[in-house]
């Protein structure tokens, strides 16, 4: 069987690295480096390197996992965040539309959670964007640019991704366990949905396979893994999973043990994936691992 070509952007990132690791043999991954395909240059309208790549080895699908995902860094480095998260995806989508190549663009639950028409989740696929900080605002703008470009473009929103390449919250929780019985401090009020990186990577690859075969898919997708949770609930599950069931958890502000935050975090950015998961079941997409079955690894 001839392998299909997938152009994967952001392969060195938390999600992209997992996609690269889990890709089955029926996909041949084209993985440009940041030098080969500079998103800031793309944002400025320099489409030459991208168009040359599409012409040289035409992919069946483009999967964009690239982003400036540091929420606090985005608050400080606003121009770079806007270029990478907002402008580059729009240009990418236009080039893909002209080349008639399907595009899957990964976004985030952080396009929600600010002041808007719906102040609390869960947020359905068609909910009005209401970001709480610059990172969310740039990702929201990027979504609009992708969907306005025409072509076969799809936005996939994900939340609280965790796994071997995405350990920030896991390390924050487990790094506080010192054997003394001292409580682990987390910003417990924040609510969303943990998403296992390996499981959702396989789901994304299945979506790409479906698109490569010419099948249709919704323009906005919310693949969800188990029920929503607070940071407290997720931290409790992590500790129990690692054998630290006697370690207590305490509420903490965002500034705690080196976790000083510049940007506002949404208190409630839960995604409602009812429509997405119903569609996914109908077309035979793989089921996602329930995060509660593996809350600290996947």
PDB file of C-alpha atoms in Angstrom:
ATOM      1  CA  UNK A   1       0.000   0.000   0.000  1.00  0.00           C
ATOM      2  CA  UNK A   2       1.352   3.416  -0.978  1.00  0.00           C
ATOM      3  CA  UNK A   3       1.825   5.688   2.012  1.00  0.00           C
ATOM      4  CA  UNK A   4      -0.064   8.950   2.059  1.00  0.00           C
ATOM      5  CA  UNK A   5       1.890  12.169   2.597  1.00  0.00           C
ATOM      6  CA  UNK A   6       1.046  14.317   5.608  1.00  0.00           C
ATOM      7  CA  UNK A   7       2.634  17.748   5.935  1.00  0.00           C
ATOM      8  CA  UNK A   8       3.021  18.174   9.703  1.00  0.00           C
ATOM      9  CA  UNK A   9       3.742  21.637  11.061  1.00  0.00           C
ATOM     10  CA  UNK A  10       4.901  22.000  14.659  1.00  0.00           C
ATOM     11  CA  UNK A  11       6.446  18.531  14.886  1.00  0.00           C
ATOM     12  CA  UNK A  12       8.827  19.618  17.650  1.00  0.00           C
ATOM     13  CA  UNK A  13       6.018  20.826  19.894  1.00  0.00           C
ATOM     14  CA  UNK A  14       4.139  18.976  22.606  1.00  0.00           C
ATOM     15  CA  UNK A  15       1.353  17.677  20.395  1.00  0.00           C
ATOM     16  CA  UNK A  16       3.290  17.517  17.137  1.00  0.00           C
ATOM     17  CA  UNK A  17       5.979  15.310  18.673  1.00  0.00           C
ATOM     18  CA  UNK A  18       3.308  12.878  19.820  1.00  0.00           C
ATOM     19  CA  UNK A  19       1.640  12.855  16.395  1.00  0.00           C
ATOM     20  CA  UNK A  20       5.015  12.096  14.843  1.00  0.00           C
ATOM     21  CA  UNK A  21       5.640   9.247  17.279  1.00  0.00           C
ATOM     22  CA  UNK A  22       2.213   7.644  16.861  1.00  0.00           C
ATOM     23  CA  UNK A  23       1.788   7.981  13.082  1.00  0.00           C
ATOM     24  CA  UNK A  24       1.075   4.569  11.493  1.00  0.00           C
ATOM     25  CA  UNK A  25       3.028   3.221   8.489  1.00  0.00           C
ATOM     26  CA  UNK A  26       0.340   4.307   6.025  1.00  0.00           C
ATOM     27  CA  UNK A  27       1.436   7.929   6.581  1.00  0.00           C
ATOM     28  CA  UNK A  28       4.671   9.403   5.261  1.00  0.00           C
ATOM     29  CA  UNK A  29       5.354  12.513   7.304  1.00  0.00           C
ATOM     30  CA  UNK A  30       6.858  15.614   5.743  1.00  0.00           C
ATOM     31  CA  UNK A  31       8.248  17.511   8.715  1.00  0.00           C
ATOM     32  CA  UNK A  32       9.792  20.892   7.847  1.00  0.00           C
ATOM     33  CA  UNK A  33      12.042  22.559  10.385  1.00  0.00           C
ATOM     34  CA  UNK A  34      11.348  26.070  11.637  1.00  0.00           C
ATOM     35  CA  UNK A  35      14.095  27.339   9.342  1.00  0.00           C
ATOM     36  CA  UNK A  36      12.631  25.571   6.311  1.00  0.00           C
ATOM     37  CA  UNK A  37       9.148  26.924   6.999  1.00  0.00           C
ATOM     38  CA  UNK A  38       9.278  30.046   9.161  1.00  0.00           C
ATOM     39  CA  UNK A  39       5.802  30.938  10.412  1.00  0.00           C
ATOM     40  CA  UNK A  40       6.670  34.582  10.985  1.00  0.00           C
ATOM     41  CA  UNK A  41       7.789  34.869   7.365  1.00  0.00           C
ATOM     42  CA  UNK A  42       4.621  33.085   6.303  1.00  0.00           C
ATOM     43  CA  UNK A  43       2.595  35.539   8.385  1.00  0.00           C
ATOM     44  CA  UNK A  44       4.180  38.410   6.458  1.00  0.00           C
ATOM     45  CA  UNK A  45       2.951  36.918   3.186  1.00  0.00           C
ATOM     46  CA  UNK A  46       6.098  35.062   2.113  1.00  0.00           C
ATOM     47  CA  UNK A  47       4.372  31.939   0.782  1.00  0.00           C
ATOM     48  CA  UNK A  48       7.221  30.793  -1.483  1.00  0.00           C
ATOM     49  CA  UNK A  49       8.706  28.077   0.774  1.00  0.00           C
ATOM     50  CA  UNK A  50       5.266  26.640   1.556  1.00  0.00           C
ATOM     51  CA  UNK A  51       4.110  26.654  -2.061  1.00  0.00           C
ATOM     52  CA  UNK A  52       7.382  25.056  -3.173  1.00  0.00           C
ATOM     53  CA  UNK A  53       6.969  22.313  -0.591  1.00  0.00           C
ATOM     54  CA  UNK A  54       3.391  21.610  -1.652  1.00  0.00           C
ATOM     55  CA  UNK A  55       4.480  21.444  -5.293  1.00  0.00           C
ATOM     56  CA  UNK A  56       7.541  19.244  -4.689  1.00  0.00           C
ATOM     57  CA  UNK A  57       5.834  16.614  -2.517  1.00  0.00           C
ATOM     58  CA  UNK A  58       2.082  17.247  -2.623  1.00  0.00           C
ATOM     59  CA  UNK A  59       0.530  16.118   0.657  1.00  0.00           C
ATOM     60  CA  UNK A  60      -2.913  14.579   0.966  1.00  0.00           C
ATOM     61  CA  UNK A  61      -3.481  16.638   4.127  1.00  0.00           C
ATOM     62  CA  UNK A  62      -1.762  19.424   6.078  1.00  0.00           C
ATOM     63  CA  UNK A  63      -1.900  19.139   9.880  1.00  0.00           C
ATOM     64  CA  UNK A  64      -0.958  22.331  11.710  1.00  0.00           C
ATOM     65  CA  UNK A  65      -0.038  21.754  15.354  1.00  0.00           C
ATOM     66  CA  UNK A  66       2.363  24.714  15.396  1.00  0.00           C
ATOM     67  CA  UNK A  67       1.639  27.542  17.802  1.00  0.00           C
ATOM     68  CA  UNK A  68       3.179  29.946  20.243  1.00  0.00           C
ATOM     69  CA  UNK A  69       1.555  28.195  23.178  1.00  0.00           C
ATOM     70  CA  UNK A  70       3.228  29.882  26.144  1.00  0.00           C
ATOM     71  CA  UNK A  71       0.290  31.824  27.526  1.00  0.00           C
ATOM     72  CA  UNK A  72       2.442  34.211  29.550  1.00  0.00           C
ATOM     73  CA  UNK A  73       5.016  34.633  26.766  1.00  0.00           C
ATOM     74  CA  UNK A  74       2.200  35.589  24.397  1.00  0.00           C
ATOM     75  CA  UNK A  75       1.174  38.341  26.786  1.00  0.00           C
ATOM     76  CA  UNK A  76       4.667  39.848  26.622  1.00  0.00           C
ATOM     77  CA  UNK A  77       5.710  39.023  23.039  1.00  0.00           C
ATOM     78  CA  UNK A  78       2.459  40.119  21.464  1.00  0.00           C
ATOM     79  CA  UNK A  79       3.650  40.749  17.922  1.00  0.00           C
ATOM     80  CA  UNK A  80       5.266  37.324  17.627  1.00  0.00           C
ATOM     81  CA  UNK A  81       2.189  35.653  19.120  1.00  0.00           C
ATOM     82  CA  UNK A  82      -0.085  37.427  16.657  1.00  0.00           C
ATOM     83  CA  UNK A  83       2.132  36.443  13.732  1.00  0.00           C
ATOM     84  CA  UNK A  84       2.416  32.763  14.663  1.00  0.00           C
ATOM     85  CA  UNK A  85      -1.057  32.112  16.079  1.00  0.00           C
ATOM     86  CA  UNK A  86      -3.262  34.467  14.064  1.00  0.00           C
ATOM     87  CA  UNK A  87      -1.699  35.598  10.787  1.00  0.00           C
ATOM     88  CA  UNK A  88       0.295  32.518   9.741  1.00  0.00           C
ATOM     89  CA  UNK A  89      -2.653  30.083   9.977  1.00  0.00           C
ATOM     90  CA  UNK A  90      -4.765  32.360   7.781  1.00  0.00           C
ATOM     91  CA  UNK A  91      -2.061  32.504   5.100  1.00  0.00           C
ATOM     92  CA  UNK A  92      -1.515  28.744   5.411  1.00  0.00           C
ATOM     93  CA  UNK A  93      -5.227  28.125   4.892  1.00  0.00           C
ATOM     94  CA  UNK A  94      -5.336  30.308   1.775  1.00  0.00           C
ATOM     95  CA  UNK A  95      -2.386  28.470   0.237  1.00  0.00           C
ATOM     96  CA  UNK A  96      -3.966  25.095   1.067  1.00  0.00           C
ATOM     97  CA  UNK A  97      -7.275  26.222  -0.433  1.00  0.00           C
ATOM     98  CA  UNK A  98      -5.570  27.245  -3.683  1.00  0.00           C
ATOM     99  CA  UNK A  99      -3.747  23.912  -3.793  1.00  0.00           C
ATOM    100  CA  UNK A 100      -6.967  22.035  -2.946  1.00  0.00           C
ATOM    101  CA  UNK A 101      -5.293  20.349   0.036  1.00  0.00           C
ATOM    102  CA  UNK A 102      -7.352  19.715   3.200  1.00  0.00           C
ATOM    103  CA  UNK A 103      -6.096  21.533   6.303  1.00  0.00           C
ATOM    104  CA  UNK A 104      -6.536  20.478   9.924  1.00  0.00           C
ATOM    105  CA  UNK A 105      -5.684  23.365  12.238  1.00  0.00           C
ATOM    106  CA  UNK A 106      -5.305  22.672  15.962  1.00  0.00           C
ATOM    107  CA  UNK A 107      -6.673  25.314  18.313  1.00  0.00           C
ATOM    108  CA  UNK A 108      -7.486  25.580  21.996  1.00  0.00           C
ATOM    109  CA  UNK A 109     -10.186  25.879  24.625  1.00  0.00           C
ATOM    110  CA  UNK A 110      -8.579  29.223  25.530  1.00  0.00           C
ATOM    111  CA  UNK A 111     -10.605  30.886  22.783  1.00  0.00           C
ATOM    112  CA  UNK A 112     -13.261  30.772  25.522  1.00  0.00           C
ATOM    113  CA  UNK A 113     -13.440  31.755  29.165  1.00  0.00           C
ATOM    114  CA  UNK A 114     -13.424  35.537  28.986  1.00  0.00           C
ATOM    115  CA  UNK A 115     -16.259  38.016  29.054  1.00  0.00           C
ATOM    116  CA  UNK A 116     -18.664  37.209  26.254  1.00  0.00           C
ATOM    117  CA  UNK A 117     -22.117  36.044  25.398  1.00  0.00           C
ATOM    118  CA  UNK A 118     -21.539  32.855  27.386  1.00  0.00           C
ATOM    119  CA  UNK A 119     -19.442  33.425  30.485  1.00  0.00           C
ATOM    120  CA  UNK A 120     -19.151  29.795  31.597  1.00  0.00           C
ATOM    121  CA  UNK A 121     -18.765  26.465  29.835  1.00  0.00           C
ATOM    122  CA  UNK A 122     -19.321  24.027  28.478  1.00  0.00           C
ATOM    123  CA  UNK A 123     -18.851  25.673  25.079  1.00  0.00           C
ATOM    124  CA  UNK A 124     -20.269  23.981  21.984  1.00  0.00           C
ATOM    125  CA  UNK A 125     -18.533  24.001  18.627  1.00  0.00           C
ATOM    126  CA  UNK A 126     -20.636  26.965  17.446  1.00  0.00           C
ATOM    127  CA  UNK A 127     -20.256  29.026  20.630  1.00  0.00           C
ATOM    128  CA  UNK A 128     -19.126  32.634  20.251  1.00  0.00           C
ATOM    129  CA  UNK A 129     -15.419  33.074  20.979  1.00  0.00           C
ATOM    130  CA  UNK A 130     -14.656  35.029  24.148  1.00  0.00           C
ATOM    131  CA  UNK A 131     -10.940  34.765  25.029  1.00  0.00           C
ATOM    132  CA  UNK A 132      -9.585  36.017  28.334  1.00  0.00           C
ATOM    133  CA  UNK A 133      -6.003  36.866  27.305  1.00  0.00           C
ATOM    134  CA  UNK A 134      -3.804  37.623  24.281  1.00  0.00           C
ATOM    135  CA  UNK A 135      -2.963  33.972  23.640  1.00  0.00           C
ATOM    136  CA  UNK A 136      -6.650  33.106  23.356  1.00  0.00           C
ATOM    137  CA  UNK A 137      -7.323  36.190  21.250  1.00  0.00           C
ATOM    138  CA  UNK A 138      -4.603  35.259  18.749  1.00  0.00           C
ATOM    139  CA  UNK A 139      -5.828  31.680  18.515  1.00  0.00           C
ATOM    140  CA  UNK A 140      -9.395  32.914  18.000  1.00  0.00           C
ATOM    141  CA  UNK A 141      -8.235  35.199  15.193  1.00  0.00           C
ATOM    142  CA  UNK A 142      -6.308  32.308  13.678  1.00  0.00           C
ATOM    143  CA  UNK A 143      -9.442  30.158  13.691  1.00  0.00           C
ATOM    144  CA  UNK A 144     -11.404  32.834  11.871  1.00  0.00           C
ATOM    145  CA  UNK A 145      -8.669  33.248   9.284  1.00  0.00           C
ATOM    146  CA  UNK A 146      -8.536  29.509   8.645  1.00  0.00           C
ATOM    147  CA  UNK A 147     -12.288  29.126   8.254  1.00  0.00           C
ATOM    148  CA  UNK A 148     -12.646  32.262   6.114  1.00  0.00           C
ATOM    149  CA  UNK A 149     -10.025  31.068   3.619  1.00  0.00           C
ATOM    150  CA  UNK A 150     -12.357  28.614   1.935  1.00  0.00           C
ATOM    151  CA  UNK A 151     -11.217  25.177   0.885  1.00  0.00           C
ATOM    152  CA  UNK A 152     -11.460  22.119   3.097  1.00  0.00           C
ATOM    153  CA  UNK A 153     -10.317  23.655   6.378  1.00  0.00           C
ATOM    154  CA  UNK A 154     -11.102  22.223   9.799  1.00  0.00           C
ATOM    155  CA  UNK A 155     -10.423  23.640  13.272  1.00  0.00           C
ATOM    156  CA  UNK A 156      -9.890  21.136  16.097  1.00  0.00           C
ATOM    157  CA  UNK A 157     -10.016  22.631  19.593  1.00  0.00           C
ATOM    158  CA  UNK A 158      -8.170  20.754  22.327  1.00  0.00           C
ATOM    159  CA  UNK A 159      -7.777  21.350  26.045  1.00  0.00           C
ATOM    160  CA  UNK A 160      -5.301  20.445  28.802  1.00  0.00           C
ATOM    161  CA  UNK A 161      -3.165  18.137  26.659  1.00  0.00           C
ATOM    162  CA  UNK A 162      -0.921  15.869  28.709  1.00  0.00           C
ATOM    163  CA  UNK A 163       1.524  13.051  28.032  1.00  0.00           C
ATOM    164  CA  UNK A 164       5.216  12.269  27.738  1.00  0.00           C
ATOM    165  CA  UNK A 165       5.855  15.445  25.726  1.00  0.00           C
ATOM    166  CA  UNK A 166       3.345  17.599  27.625  1.00  0.00           C
ATOM    167  CA  UNK A 167       4.060  17.334  31.324  1.00  0.00           C
ATOM    168  CA  UNK A 168       3.757  20.877  32.684  1.00  0.00           C
ATOM    169  CA  UNK A 169       0.832  20.260  35.041  1.00  0.00           C
ATOM    170  CA  UNK A 170       1.918  16.712  35.866  1.00  0.00           C
ATOM    171  CA  UNK A 171       5.380  17.944  36.862  1.00  0.00           C
ATOM    172  CA  UNK A 172       3.870  20.851  38.791  1.00  0.00           C
ATOM    173  CA  UNK A 173       1.770  18.450  40.866  1.00  0.00           C
ATOM    174  CA  UNK A 174       4.272  15.632  41.337  1.00  0.00           C
ATOM    175  CA  UNK A 175       7.172  18.038  41.849  1.00  0.00           C
ATOM    176  CA  UNK A 176       5.580  19.188  45.094  1.00  0.00           C
ATOM    177  CA  UNK A 177       5.480  15.682  46.589  1.00  0.00           C
ATOM    178  CA  UNK A 178       8.428  15.547  48.977  1.00  0.00           C
ATOM    179  CA  UNK A 179       7.468  12.760  51.373  1.00  0.00           C
ATOM    180  CA  UNK A 180       6.649  15.130  54.225  1.00  0.00           C
ATOM    181  CA  UNK A 181       2.905  15.002  53.726  1.00  0.00           C
ATOM    182  CA  UNK A 182       2.809  18.674  52.774  1.00  0.00           C
ATOM    183  CA  UNK A 183      -0.202  19.628  50.683  1.00  0.00           C
ATOM    184  CA  UNK A 184       0.125  20.083  46.926  1.00  0.00           C
ATOM    185  CA  UNK A 185      -0.975  23.574  45.872  1.00  0.00           C
ATOM    186  CA  UNK A 186      -2.981  24.030  42.668  1.00  0.00           C
ATOM    187  CA  UNK A 187      -5.272  26.677  41.220  1.00  0.00           C
ATOM    188  CA  UNK A 188      -8.197  24.381  41.839  1.00  0.00           C
ATOM    189  CA  UNK A 189     -11.060  26.528  40.570  1.00  0.00           C
ATOM    190  CA  UNK A 190     -10.027  26.311  36.913  1.00  0.00           C
ATOM    191  CA  UNK A 191     -12.206  23.875  34.937  1.00  0.00           C
ATOM    192  CA  UNK A 192     -11.686  22.244  31.542  1.00  0.00           C
ATOM    193  CA  UNK A 193     -11.128  18.743  30.123  1.00  0.00           C
ATOM    194  CA  UNK A 194      -7.815  16.830  30.335  1.00  0.00           C
ATOM    195  CA  UNK A 195      -6.860  15.313  26.969  1.00  0.00           C
ATOM    196  CA  UNK A 196      -4.381  12.404  26.604  1.00  0.00           C
ATOM    197  CA  UNK A 197      -1.857  13.380  23.923  1.00  0.00           C
ATOM    198  CA  UNK A 198      -1.336   9.903  22.460  1.00  0.00           C
ATOM    199  CA  UNK A 199      -5.030   9.156  22.170  1.00  0.00           C
ATOM    200  CA  UNK A 200      -5.932  12.490  20.581  1.00  0.00           C
ATOM    201  CA  UNK A 201      -2.949  12.235  18.212  1.00  0.00           C
ATOM    202  CA  UNK A 202      -4.346   8.964  16.901  1.00  0.00           C
ATOM    203  CA  UNK A 203      -7.733  10.664  16.575  1.00  0.00           C
ATOM    204  CA  UNK A 204      -6.212  13.517  14.567  1.00  0.00           C
ATOM    205  CA  UNK A 205      -4.437  11.071  12.273  1.00  0.00           C
ATOM    206  CA  UNK A 206      -7.709   9.208  11.737  1.00  0.00           C
ATOM    207  CA  UNK A 207      -9.341  12.530  10.836  1.00  0.00           C
ATOM    208  CA  UNK A 208      -6.557  13.218   8.344  1.00  0.00           C
ATOM    209  CA  UNK A 209      -7.041   9.760   6.857  1.00  0.00           C
ATOM    210  CA  UNK A 210     -10.762  10.411   6.474  1.00  0.00           C
ATOM    211  CA  UNK A 211     -10.113  13.732   4.725  1.00  0.00           C
ATOM    212  CA  UNK A 212      -7.487  12.171   2.463  1.00  0.00           C
ATOM    213  CA  UNK A 213     -10.150   9.732   1.275  1.00  0.00           C
ATOM    214  CA  UNK A 214     -12.345  12.655   0.276  1.00  0.00           C
ATOM    215  CA  UNK A 215     -14.874  12.361   3.079  1.00  0.00           C
ATOM    216  CA  UNK A 216     -16.474  15.392   4.696  1.00  0.00           C
ATOM    217  CA  UNK A 217     -16.069  16.538   8.288  1.00  0.00           C
ATOM    218  CA  UNK A 218     -17.465  19.382  10.406  1.00  0.00           C
ATOM    219  CA  UNK A 219     -15.553  22.644  10.157  1.00  0.00           C
ATOM    220  CA  UNK A 220     -15.091  22.891  13.953  1.00  0.00           C
ATOM    221  CA  UNK A 221     -14.457  19.838  16.105  1.00  0.00           C
ATOM    222  CA  UNK A 222     -14.239  19.275  19.864  1.00  0.00           C
ATOM    223  CA  UNK A 223     -12.820  15.786  20.543  1.00  0.00           C
ATOM    224  CA  UNK A 224     -13.252  15.238  24.275  1.00  0.00           C
ATOM    225  CA  UNK A 225     -11.890  12.585  26.593  1.00  0.00           C
ATOM    226  CA  UNK A 226     -14.084  11.811  29.570  1.00  0.00           C
ATOM    227  CA  UNK A 227     -15.851  14.342  31.777  1.00  0.00           C
ATOM    228  CA  UNK A 228     -14.714  17.850  32.578  1.00  0.00           C
ATOM    229  CA  UNK A 229     -12.717  18.418  35.747  1.00  0.00           C
ATOM    230  CA  UNK A 230     -11.301  21.086  37.982  1.00  0.00           C
ATOM    231  CA  UNK A 231      -7.556  21.358  38.497  1.00  0.00           C
ATOM    232  CA  UNK A 232      -8.190  19.981  41.990  1.00  0.00           C
ATOM    233  CA  UNK A 233      -9.918  16.895  40.593  1.00  0.00           C
ATOM    234  CA  UNK A 234      -7.210  16.285  38.025  1.00  0.00           C
ATOM    235  CA  UNK A 235      -4.455  16.758  40.600  1.00  0.00           C
ATOM    236  CA  UNK A 236      -6.208  14.301  42.915  1.00  0.00           C
ATOM    237  CA  UNK A 237      -6.418  11.739  40.113  1.00  0.00           C
ATOM    238  CA  UNK A 238      -2.715  12.210  39.283  1.00  0.00           C
ATOM    239  CA  UNK A 239      -1.642  11.778  42.895  1.00  0.00           C
ATOM    240  CA  UNK A 240      -3.806   8.694  43.394  1.00  0.00           C
ATOM    241  CA  UNK A 241      -2.538   7.183  40.138  1.00  0.00           C
ATOM    242  CA  UNK A 242       1.060   7.629  41.319  1.00  0.00           C
ATOM    243  CA  UNK A 243       0.428   6.120  44.743  1.00  0.00           C
ATOM    244  CA  UNK A 244       0.230   9.410  46.653  1.00  0.00           C
ATOM    245  CA  UNK A 245      -3.367   9.052  47.777  1.00  0.00           C
ATOM    246  CA  UNK A 246      -2.539  10.365  51.261  1.00  0.00           C
ATOM    247  CA  UNK A 247      -1.092  13.652  49.984  1.00  0.00           C
ATOM    248  CA  UNK A 248      -3.618  16.467  50.464  1.00  0.00           C
ATOM    249  CA  UNK A 249      -4.376  19.256  48.002  1.00  0.00           C
ATOM    250  CA  UNK A 250      -4.772  22.902  48.884  1.00  0.00           C
ATOM    251  CA  UNK A 251      -6.133  25.863  46.940  1.00  0.00           C
ATOM    252  CA  UNK A 252      -3.493  28.297  45.718  1.00  0.00           C
ATOM    253  CA  UNK A 253      -3.388  31.527  43.732  1.00  0.00           C
ATOM    254  CA  UNK A 254      -1.810  31.485  40.275  1.00  0.00           C
ATOM    255  CA  UNK A 255       1.453  32.732  41.820  1.00  0.00           C
ATOM    256  CA  UNK A 256       2.726  29.593  43.547  1.00  0.00           C
ATOM    257  CA  UNK A 257       6.088  27.809  43.697  1.00  0.00           C
ATOM    258  CA  UNK A 258       7.561  29.338  40.582  1.00  0.00           C
ATOM    259  CA  UNK A 259       4.277  29.266  38.697  1.00  0.00           C
ATOM    260  CA  UNK A 260       3.913  33.040  38.600  1.00  0.00           C
ATOM    261  CA  UNK A 261       1.434  33.948  35.891  1.00  0.00           C
ATOM    262  CA  UNK A 262       1.351  37.081  33.770  1.00  0.00           C
ATOM    263  CA  UNK A 263      -1.743  36.298  31.702  1.00  0.00           C
ATOM    264  CA  UNK A 264      -5.264  35.754  32.966  1.00  0.00           C
ATOM    265  CA  UNK A 265      -6.417  32.132  32.853  1.00  0.00           C
ATOM    266  CA  UNK A 266     -10.044  31.262  32.103  1.00  0.00           C
ATOM    267  CA  UNK A 267     -11.814  29.879  35.140  1.00  0.00           C
ATOM    268  CA  UNK A 268     -14.132  27.804  32.956  1.00  0.00           C
ATOM    269  CA  UNK A 269     -13.182  26.872  29.385  1.00  0.00           C
ATOM    270  CA  UNK A 270     -14.846  23.458  29.225  1.00  0.00           C
ATOM    271  CA  UNK A 271     -15.528  22.226  25.703  1.00  0.00           C
ATOM    272  CA  UNK A 272     -18.816  20.551  24.855  1.00  0.00           C
ATOM    273  CA  UNK A 273     -17.965  17.783  22.416  1.00  0.00           C
ATOM    274  CA  UNK A 274     -21.400  16.192  22.123  1.00  0.00           C
ATOM    275  CA  UNK A 275     -21.862  16.950  18.425  1.00  0.00           C
ATOM    276  CA  UNK A 276     -18.275  16.058  17.533  1.00  0.00           C
ATOM    277  CA  UNK A 277     -18.274  12.722  19.311  1.00  0.00           C
ATOM    278  CA  UNK A 278     -21.657  11.786  17.843  1.00  0.00           C
ATOM    279  CA  UNK A 279     -20.305  12.504  14.352  1.00  0.00           C
ATOM    280  CA  UNK A 280     -17.059  10.661  15.123  1.00  0.00           C
ATOM    281  CA  UNK A 281     -18.928   7.537  16.184  1.00  0.00           C
ATOM    282  CA  UNK A 282     -21.089   7.647  13.055  1.00  0.00           C
ATOM    283  CA  UNK A 283     -18.090   7.733  10.701  1.00  0.00           C
ATOM    284  CA  UNK A 284     -16.035   5.164  12.626  1.00  0.00           C
ATOM    285  CA  UNK A 285     -13.431   7.419  14.198  1.00  0.00           C
ATOM    286  CA  UNK A 286     -11.462   5.816  17.060  1.00  0.00           C
ATOM    287  CA  UNK A 287     -12.714   6.357  20.584  1.00  0.00           C
ATOM    288  CA  UNK A 288     -10.623   8.604  22.812  1.00  0.00           C
ATOM    289  CA  UNK A 289      -9.104   7.242  25.986  1.00  0.00           C
ATOM    290  CA  UNK A 290     -10.976   8.486  29.052  1.00  0.00           C
ATOM    291  CA  UNK A 291      -8.437  10.613  30.920  1.00  0.00           C
ATOM    292  CA  UNK A 292      -9.549   9.071  34.234  1.00  0.00           C
ATOM    293  CA  UNK A 293      -8.167   5.711  33.099  1.00  0.00           C
ATOM    294  CA  UNK A 294      -4.674   7.184  32.760  1.00  0.00           C
ATOM    295  CA  UNK A 295      -4.578  10.610  34.420  1.00  0.00           C
ATOM    296  CA  UNK A 296      -0.801  10.965  34.570  1.00  0.00           C
ATOM    297  CA  UNK A 297       0.439   9.164  31.450  1.00  0.00           C
ATOM    298  CA  UNK A 298      -0.858   7.804  28.157  1.00  0.00           C
TER     299      UNK A 298
END
